[in-house]
Amino acid sequence: MRTRAHERIVRASLILATPGLVDLMDWFERQLARAVCLVFILACAVSASAQDTASGITPHAVVSRVDAVYPPDAMRERREGTVTLLVDIDASGAVTSATVDGDAASDLADAARVAVLQWRFTAARRGDAAVASRIRVPITFALPAATASESVSEPEPESESESESESVSESESVSESESVSESESESAPGSEAAPLEVTVRGSRPPASRSTSDLTLDHEALNAAPHDSVASQLASAPGIYVSRFEGDAVAHEIYLRGFNAEHGQDMELTLNGNIPINQLSHLHGQGYADMNFIIPEVVRSLRVVEGVYDPRQGDFAVAGSVDFELGVHDRGYQLRSTYGSFNTFRQLLIVAPEDEADDTFGAVQFRSSDGFGENRGSLSGGAIAQYGFDLPSQFRGRVHLAAYGARAGIAGVLRRDDINAGRVGFYSSYDDPSANAQSALATRAQLALSIERRAPRGARTTIGLWMMFAGFHSRENFSGYTQRSRTMTDWVGRGDLNEQINNDFSLGASFTHRTRRYRPWSAVTGDLAFGLSFRTSHVDQSQNLLQVPQNQTWDQRIDATIQASDIGAYVDTDWNFTRYVHLRGGVRADMLHFDVDDRLGNFIPQFRPESYVQGFRRTALGFAVGPRVTLELAPVSFLRVLFSYGQGFRSPQARQLEEGESAPFARVHSMEAGLRFAPDEGKRVTVTTAVYGTTLSYDVAFDAADGRLERIGPTTRVGFVASVIGRPWDWLYLSSSITTVHATLDGPPPATADNPAPPYVSGQLLPYVPPVVVRVDAGAKHQLATIADEPLVGRLGLGFSYLSSRPLPYGAFSNSVALLDASVSVRYGFLEIGVDAYNLFDAQYAASEYSFVSNWQTSTYPSLVPARHVGAGAPLTMMLNVGVTL
Amino acid sequence: MKILSLFAAIILAACGQTGQNEVSYPILAAGIADATVAVGDWTIVLTRADVGIGPIYFCAASGASLDLCPHAVQEFTHDALIDGLDPTPQSLGQVTGVSGSLRSTKYDLGISWPLTSSNVVPSASAPEGHSVFLAGRATRGTDSFEFTAEIDIEPSYQGAYAILGQRVDVAVADSNARLLVRVAPDQWLARLNFDSLFAMGASPVRIADGYAALEDGSVDPRQAARNALVLAITNTQKPDFEWTTGE
């Protein structure tokens, strides 16, 4: 602090220097000012030193310090306070006790004690002798500066002097920092030293962009059992995830009338700036495989349903999800899981107690025979993060992740074959091509981010990341329908479609948020800027294979794609009195594609070669869109939000023509909603909203090629309502219902095989569930105390309902209702529990399609698109045994 | 759960449709009423005219080739035998599929060449294992002879169909429809040279494929007759598809 004060004097002295003097005088003045300042600093230092040693005592100093964790309940309930600890330090510098001075019965006090007991000091010394000491450590738990989304109370910009302490105390992650440097301590044993003041800041949640902008915290994510990160998404209103293609393929995501397939309509990120979606992936544009994320290390996830935040980039059509990684329960966790279908999982988490939540290492291994034929899998991965403090209020974080998985794929089955008993629901076709289906996925990524918290809420971040993702699948959706393009008399060898997609990407991001301004007494606001860049080098190929040797009998795709995305945004967040809040900005992206399509300009077998096959082309395009949110807070318990935004989805590069202005799919998203949160949401929060989305062109799955094809413009309108309640401290409840009316606004593009595709006004969009219901419940209670150790029980329930979905060609799927449950007890370091997924053993389709296939189960093949299903998992029971040290 | 399902059903019912409906309607066949036909100086009385047909696919594309009709709008995925001398509608089964415009058809006539088979395969309904089997008597004054015709109409290559791209033009909106397949075996005989067949001096004369050229290099009359029949069946006098509103 003294140093900062003198720096200010230096700055003041420099400012006082008259700029109009000759250079020499100017130089002389500056040097004189500096000299005076240096002398003053030295004098202060000597004075301080003299004070420190006046009694012959050398005070203690902190050697290592463990951050106190802001108790989640306290943060949620917006409780603040200061806990003063009397800390006894022995002659070696170890903390021997920490007692609360005052009211000790609070979770804030517990959190403070837990942290301080892990601190280490240099011993205080009297002369050369180390002595025990007692010091007083006030630890202040303070919430971040309120924003409109947090409280209706108007945030007061701090004074300049306040901002100095703010600059070191405000931390977006739950962390701790000293606002005042250590001062002298009392050296005599048993006496009290001068305080070592510490402030613990809770995180400042991002400004709400819509009623449906929500963050699922640790409690919400762990209320119901989840066997994957993707399934955690289902706890957000309107989201449903499924997967039938095995453990090595990304989940399918449904949200608000969007069948986001493997991520085409959902922007997924990690730690705010590491993209999970992949550009121009062969298996689906925006392919996002979340399987590399270990569920236990997800600290929170933010879901924005709709496109209302200028930070949302490519693929944020239905919305976006950001996973924040961190381990809340510090220590060493070893967890073994074994259960149905010979499924085994081993997890190890190392979360050093003297590090912050974002520092951890986790490794997992999983194997399973699968719940039916050809569904076995093997996977493993590791994630490690290290967060570290740097001088000048900088904080850095290194993130590493590696993952690999291989799984068999049973494939989809014709519904009529199942109904006729020709194939079992959980089986695979008894066909060598069907049984050769599999997928392999790999991913490795490295990221570095540095952020600086500056005075009064200003914040600057920079991030770098690089990623390699490999994907290799062999899937046969259609049986025997294909004919070789290369050799037209090669037919009937099986439609085993091999897809290979290797993606090497790197990128960077920069964001800056200004301090909070107050141009008028009732108006406050800030400005934010952001830049992002990514470039991807994608090699992809698609071939037809003939089993059992997997001989290639046709080539469909062989291409290299170089794609880049440069994005920039400006965002503002202004409060006009405590009742009106306006946020919004503009985002612009420039995407560039360079495609080497080696099978372009295909030369059919019957045509003599007159040129070299191949087609190289480039394209570039801009996507610009505003996003704005108006929030009204007429009373403390009610908020009314109006949101509008334009987003985009980048095109599949191979479908671009030379020089085409990258025809983005443009989305217009709007929402009006209410958030009712009496008592600041401590017990219950109710939200309702109506929303609408239009998309300039949509895509749907084409089974013949195993990829997405355009179907035309679409509109979705719907309603969502959710209730989150904590009627008692030990019980968490969340429920939501989302309805949507999704329609095709025009006929699909005409093709040679269908020059006038059938279309009626108001035609329902296929694959979209009109109703999605989700209920999460979690109860955690101390059951007994045995030998002074609490026995804590946990119960969790998760229920998902997906209504009947329209399918192409007039068909409708069956509805899906699933109940998951978990129960566990924890005693000391040991936790034992059972998870049950699909408790009622419902036979349901994880995915349904309608297309033409021929599995030779009838005399003559049907060429009318038929319903196909990919089986969802039956009742699955898993026993968990965990040890936490 | 029932409440949720009901709620979903209400929303679905109230809010729209998927654009196409599943349809299923009968397919029938009819032959000719009069088995006597005059061809030049000859009077032909057909005593048998059996036609194997199926599967039949109806496509949205104007020309139902392999490339342009990878999937059909409606289909008849069975094989059936048509008595070409019975003018009353004969039930063949059901056409199934989805509603929509039908612009062309592709189908087999008693013999198929599946995509997964290296050889052509006669259907169970194929008359005597052929696409078409005709029998009759030709009379010219006092001259007379019997004849049979065993016509095989095979797909040109593996995975193809015997008849590709035959134009139709109808929009079938629902199951309240009926398809009548008309065959006209009398008209298939129009280009046969019965004089040369009679000159062979045999009775019955077996018209079929596989006859070698005569010594003078000309085409065997039986082979020529077979070729004329194939041309008529597959080009000039193809089976006709006629949709009507069902009763």
Coordinates of N, CA, C and O in Angstrom, one line a residue, chain A residues 197-266:
Chain A
E197 N -5.7 -8.7 7.4 CA -7.1 -8.6 6.9 C -7.2 -9.4 5.6 O -6.4 -9.2 4.7
V198 N -8.3 -10.1 5.4 CA -8.5 -10.9 4.2 C -9.9 -10.7 3.8 O -10.8 -10.7 4.6
T199 N -10.1 -10.6 2.5 CA -11.4 -10.5 2.0 C -11.7 -11.6 1.0 O -10.8 -11.9 0.1
V200 N -12.8 -12.3 1.2 CA -13.2 -13.4 0.3 C -14.3 -12.8 -0.6 O -15.3 -12.4 -0.1
R201 N -14.1 -12.9 -1.9 CA -15.1 -12.3 -2.8 C -15.9 -13.5 -3.5 O -15.3 -14.4 -4.0
G202 N -17.2 -13.4 -3.5 CA -17.9 -14.3 -4.3 C -17.8 -13.9 -5.7 O -17.4 -12.8 -6.1
S203 N -18.3 -14.8 -6.6 CA -18.1 -14.6 -8.0 C -19.3 -13.6 -8.4 O -20.4 -13.7 -7.9
R204 N -19.0 -12.8 -9.4 CA -20.0 -11.9 -10.0 C -20.6 -12.6 -11.2 O -19.9 -12.8 -12.2
P205 N -21.8 -13.0 -11.1 CA -22.4 -13.7 -12.2 C -22.5 -12.8 -13.4 O -22.6 -11.6 -13.3
P206 N -22.4 -13.4 -14.6 CA -22.6 -12.6 -15.8 C -23.9 -11.9 -15.8 O -24.9 -12.5 -15.3
A207 N -24.0 -10.8 -16.4 CA -25.3 -10.1 -16.5 C -26.3 -10.9 -17.3 O -26.0 -11.5 -18.3
S208 N -27.5 -10.9 -16.7 CA -28.5 -11.8 -17.3 C -28.9 -11.2 -18.7 O -29.2 -10.0 -18.8
R209 N -29.0 -12.1 -19.7 CA -29.4 -11.6 -21.0 C -30.8 -12.0 -21.4 O -31.3 -11.5 -22.4
S210 N -31.4 -12.8 -20.6 CA -32.8 -13.2 -20.9 C -33.3 -13.9 -19.7 O -32.5 -14.3 -18.8
T211 N -34.6 -14.2 -19.7 CA -35.1 -15.0 -18.6 C -34.5 -16.3 -18.6 O -34.4 -17.0 -17.5
S212 N -34.1 -16.8 -19.7 CA -33.6 -18.2 -19.9 C -32.1 -18.2 -19.8 O -31.5 -19.1 -20.4
D213 N -31.5 -17.2 -19.3 CA -30.0 -17.2 -19.1 C -29.8 -17.6 -17.7 O -30.1 -16.9 -16.7
L214 N -29.3 -18.8 -17.5 CA -29.2 -19.4 -16.2 C -27.9 -20.1 -16.0 O -27.3 -20.6 -17.0
T215 N -27.5 -20.2 -14.8 CA -26.2 -20.9 -14.4 C -26.6 -22.0 -13.5 O -27.3 -21.8 -12.4
L216 N -26.2 -23.2 -13.9 CA -26.5 -24.4 -13.0 C -25.2 -24.6 -12.1 O -24.1 -24.8 -12.7
D217 N -25.4 -24.4 -10.9 CA -24.2 -24.6 -10.0 C -24.0 -26.0 -9.6 O -24.7 -26.9 -10.0
H218 N -23.1 -26.2 -8.7 CA -22.7 -27.5 -8.2 C -23.9 -28.3 -7.7 O -24.1 -29.5 -8.0
E219 N -24.7 -27.6 -6.9 CA -25.9 -28.2 -6.3 C -26.9 -28.7 -7.4 O -27.4 -29.8 -7.3
A220 N -27.2 -27.8 -8.3 CA -28.1 -28.1 -9.4 C -27.6 -29.3 -10.3 O -28.4 -30.2 -10.7
L221 N -26.3 -29.3 -10.5 CA -25.8 -30.3 -11.4 C -25.7 -31.7 -10.7 O -25.7 -32.7 -11.4
N222 N -25.7 -31.7 -9.4 CA -25.5 -32.9 -8.7 C -26.8 -33.4 -8.0 O -26.8 -34.3 -7.2
A223 N -27.9 -32.7 -8.2 CA -29.2 -33.1 -7.6 C -29.6 -34.5 -8.1 O -29.8 -35.4 -7.4
A224 N -29.6 -34.6 -9.4 CA -30.0 -35.9 -10.0 C -28.8 -36.6 -10.5 O -27.8 -36.0 -10.7
P225 N -28.9 -37.9 -10.7 CA -27.7 -38.6 -11.2 C -27.4 -38.3 -12.6 O -28.4 -38.2 -13.4
H226 N -26.2 -38.2 -12.9 CA -25.8 -38.0 -14.3 C -24.6 -38.9 -14.6 O -23.6 -38.9 -13.9
D227 N -24.6 -39.5 -15.8 CA -23.5 -40.4 -16.1 C -22.6 -39.8 -17.1 O -21.6 -40.4 -17.6
S228 N -22.9 -38.5 -17.5 CA -22.0 -37.9 -18.4 C -22.2 -36.4 -18.3 O -23.2 -35.9 -17.8
V229 N -21.3 -35.6 -18.9 CA -21.4 -34.2 -18.9 C -22.6 -33.8 -19.7 O -23.4 -32.9 -19.4
A230 N -22.8 -34.5 -20.8 CA -23.9 -34.1 -21.7 C -25.3 -34.3 -20.9 O -26.2 -33.5 -21.1
S231 N -25.4 -35.3 -20.1 CA -26.6 -35.5 -19.4 C -26.9 -34.4 -18.4 O -28.0 -34.1 -18.0
Q232 N -25.8 -33.8 -17.9 CA -26.0 -32.6 -17.0 C -26.7 -31.5 -17.7 O -27.4 -30.7 -17.0
L233 N -26.5 -31.4 -19.0 CA -27.2 -30.3 -19.7 C -28.7 -30.5 -19.6 O -29.5 -29.5 -19.6
A234 N -29.2 -31.7 -19.4 CA -30.6 -31.9 -19.4 C -31.3 -31.2 -18.2 O -32.5 -31.1 -18.1
S235 N -30.5 -30.8 -17.2 CA -31.1 -30.2 -16.0 C -31.5 -28.7 -16.4 O -32.2 -28.1 -15.6
A236 N -31.1 -28.2 -17.5 CA -31.5 -26.9 -17.9 C -32.9 -27.0 -18.6 O -33.1 -28.0 -19.3
P237 N -33.8 -26.1 -18.4 CA -35.1 -26.1 -19.0 C -35.0 -26.3 -20.6 O -34.3 -25.6 -21.2
G238 N -35.8 -27.2 -21.1 CA -35.9 -27.4 -22.5 C -34.9 -28.2 -23.2 O -35.0 -28.5 -24.4
I239 N -33.8 -28.6 -22.5 CA -32.8 -29.4 -23.1 C -33.0 -30.9 -22.9 O -33.3 -31.3 -21.8
Y240 N -32.8 -31.6 -23.9 CA -32.9 -33.1 -23.8 C -31.7 -33.6 -24.6 O -31.4 -33.1 -25.7
V241 N -31.0 -34.5 -24.1 CA -29.8 -35.1 -24.8 C -30.0 -36.6 -24.9 O -30.6 -37.2 -24.1
S242 N -29.5 -37.1 -26.0 CA -29.6 -38.6 -26.2 C -28.4 -39.0 -27.0 O -27.7 -38.2 -27.6
R243 N -28.2 -40.3 -27.0 CA -27.1 -40.8 -27.8 C -27.4 -42.3 -28.1 O -27.6 -43.1 -27.2
F244 N -27.3 -42.7 -29.3 CA -27.5 -44.1 -29.7 C -26.2 -44.6 -30.4 O -26.1 -45.8 -30.6
E245 N -25.3 -43.7 -30.8 CA -24.2 -44.1 -31.6 C -23.0 -44.6 -30.7 O -21.9 -44.7 -31.3
G246 N -23.2 -44.8 -29.5 CA -22.2 -45.4 -28.7 C -21.3 -44.3 -28.0 O -21.5 -43.1 -28.2
D247 N -20.4 -44.8 -27.2 CA -19.7 -43.9 -26.3 C -18.6 -43.0 -27.0 O -18.0 -42.2 -26.3
A248 N -18.4 -43.3 -28.2 CA -17.3 -42.5 -28.9 C -17.9 -41.5 -29.9 O -17.1 -40.9 -30.6
V249 N -19.2 -41.3 -29.8 CA -19.8 -40.3 -30.7 C -20.5 -39.3 -29.8 O -21.0 -39.6 -28.7
A250 N -20.5 -38.0 -30.3 CA -21.2 -37.0 -29.5 C -22.7 -37.2 -29.3 O -23.3 -37.9 -30.1
H251 N -23.2 -36.6 -28.3 CA -24.6 -36.7 -28.0 C -25.4 -35.9 -29.0 O -24.8 -34.9 -29.6
E252 N -26.7 -36.2 -29.1 CA -27.6 -35.3 -29.8 C -28.3 -34.4 -28.8 O -28.6 -34.8 -27.7
I253 N -28.4 -33.2 -29.1 CA -29.0 -32.2 -28.2 C -30.3 -31.6 -28.8 O -30.3 -31.2 -30.0
Y254 N -31.3 -31.5 -28.0 CA -32.5 -30.9 -28.4 C -32.8 -29.7 -27.5 O -32.6 -29.8 -26.3
L255 N -33.1 -28.6 -28.1 CA -33.4 -27.4 -27.3 C -34.4 -26.5 -28.0 O -34.1 -26.1 -29.1
R256 N -35.5 -26.3 -27.3 CA -36.4 -25.3 -27.8 C -36.8 -25.4 -29.3 O -36.7 -24.5 -30.0
G257 N -37.1 -26.6 -29.7 CA -37.5 -26.8 -31.0 C -36.4 -27.0 -32.0 O -36.6 -27.2 -33.2
F258 N -35.2 -27.0 -31.5 CA -34.0 -27.3 -32.4 C -33.5 -28.7 -32.1 O -33.3 -29.0 -30.9
N259 N -33.4 -29.5 -33.1 CA -32.7 -30.7 -33.0 C -31.3 -30.3 -33.3 O -30.9 -30.3 -34.5
A260 N -30.5 -30.0 -32.3 CA -29.2 -29.5 -32.6 C -28.2 -30.6 -33.0 O -27.0 -30.3 -33.1
E261 N -28.8 -31.8 -33.3 CA -27.9 -32.9 -33.7 C -26.7 -33.0 -32.7 O -26.9 -33.1 -31.6
H262 N -25.5 -33.0 -33.3 CA -24.3 -33.1 -32.5 C -23.7 -31.8 -32.1 O -22.6 -31.7 -31.7
G263 N -24.5 -30.7 -32.2 CA -24.0 -29.4 -31.8 C -24.1 -28.3 -32.8 O -23.7 -27.2 -32.6
Q264 N -24.8 -28.7 -33.9 CA -24.9 -27.7 -35.0 C -25.6 -26.4 -34.6 O -25.3 -25.3 -35.1
D265 N -26.5 -26.5 -33.6 CA -27.2 -25.3 -33.2 C -26.9 -24.9 -31.8 O -27.7 -24.1 -31.2
M266 N -25.9 -25.4 -31.3 CA -25.6 -25.0 -29.9 C -24.1 -24.8 -29.7 O -23.3 -25.6 -30.0

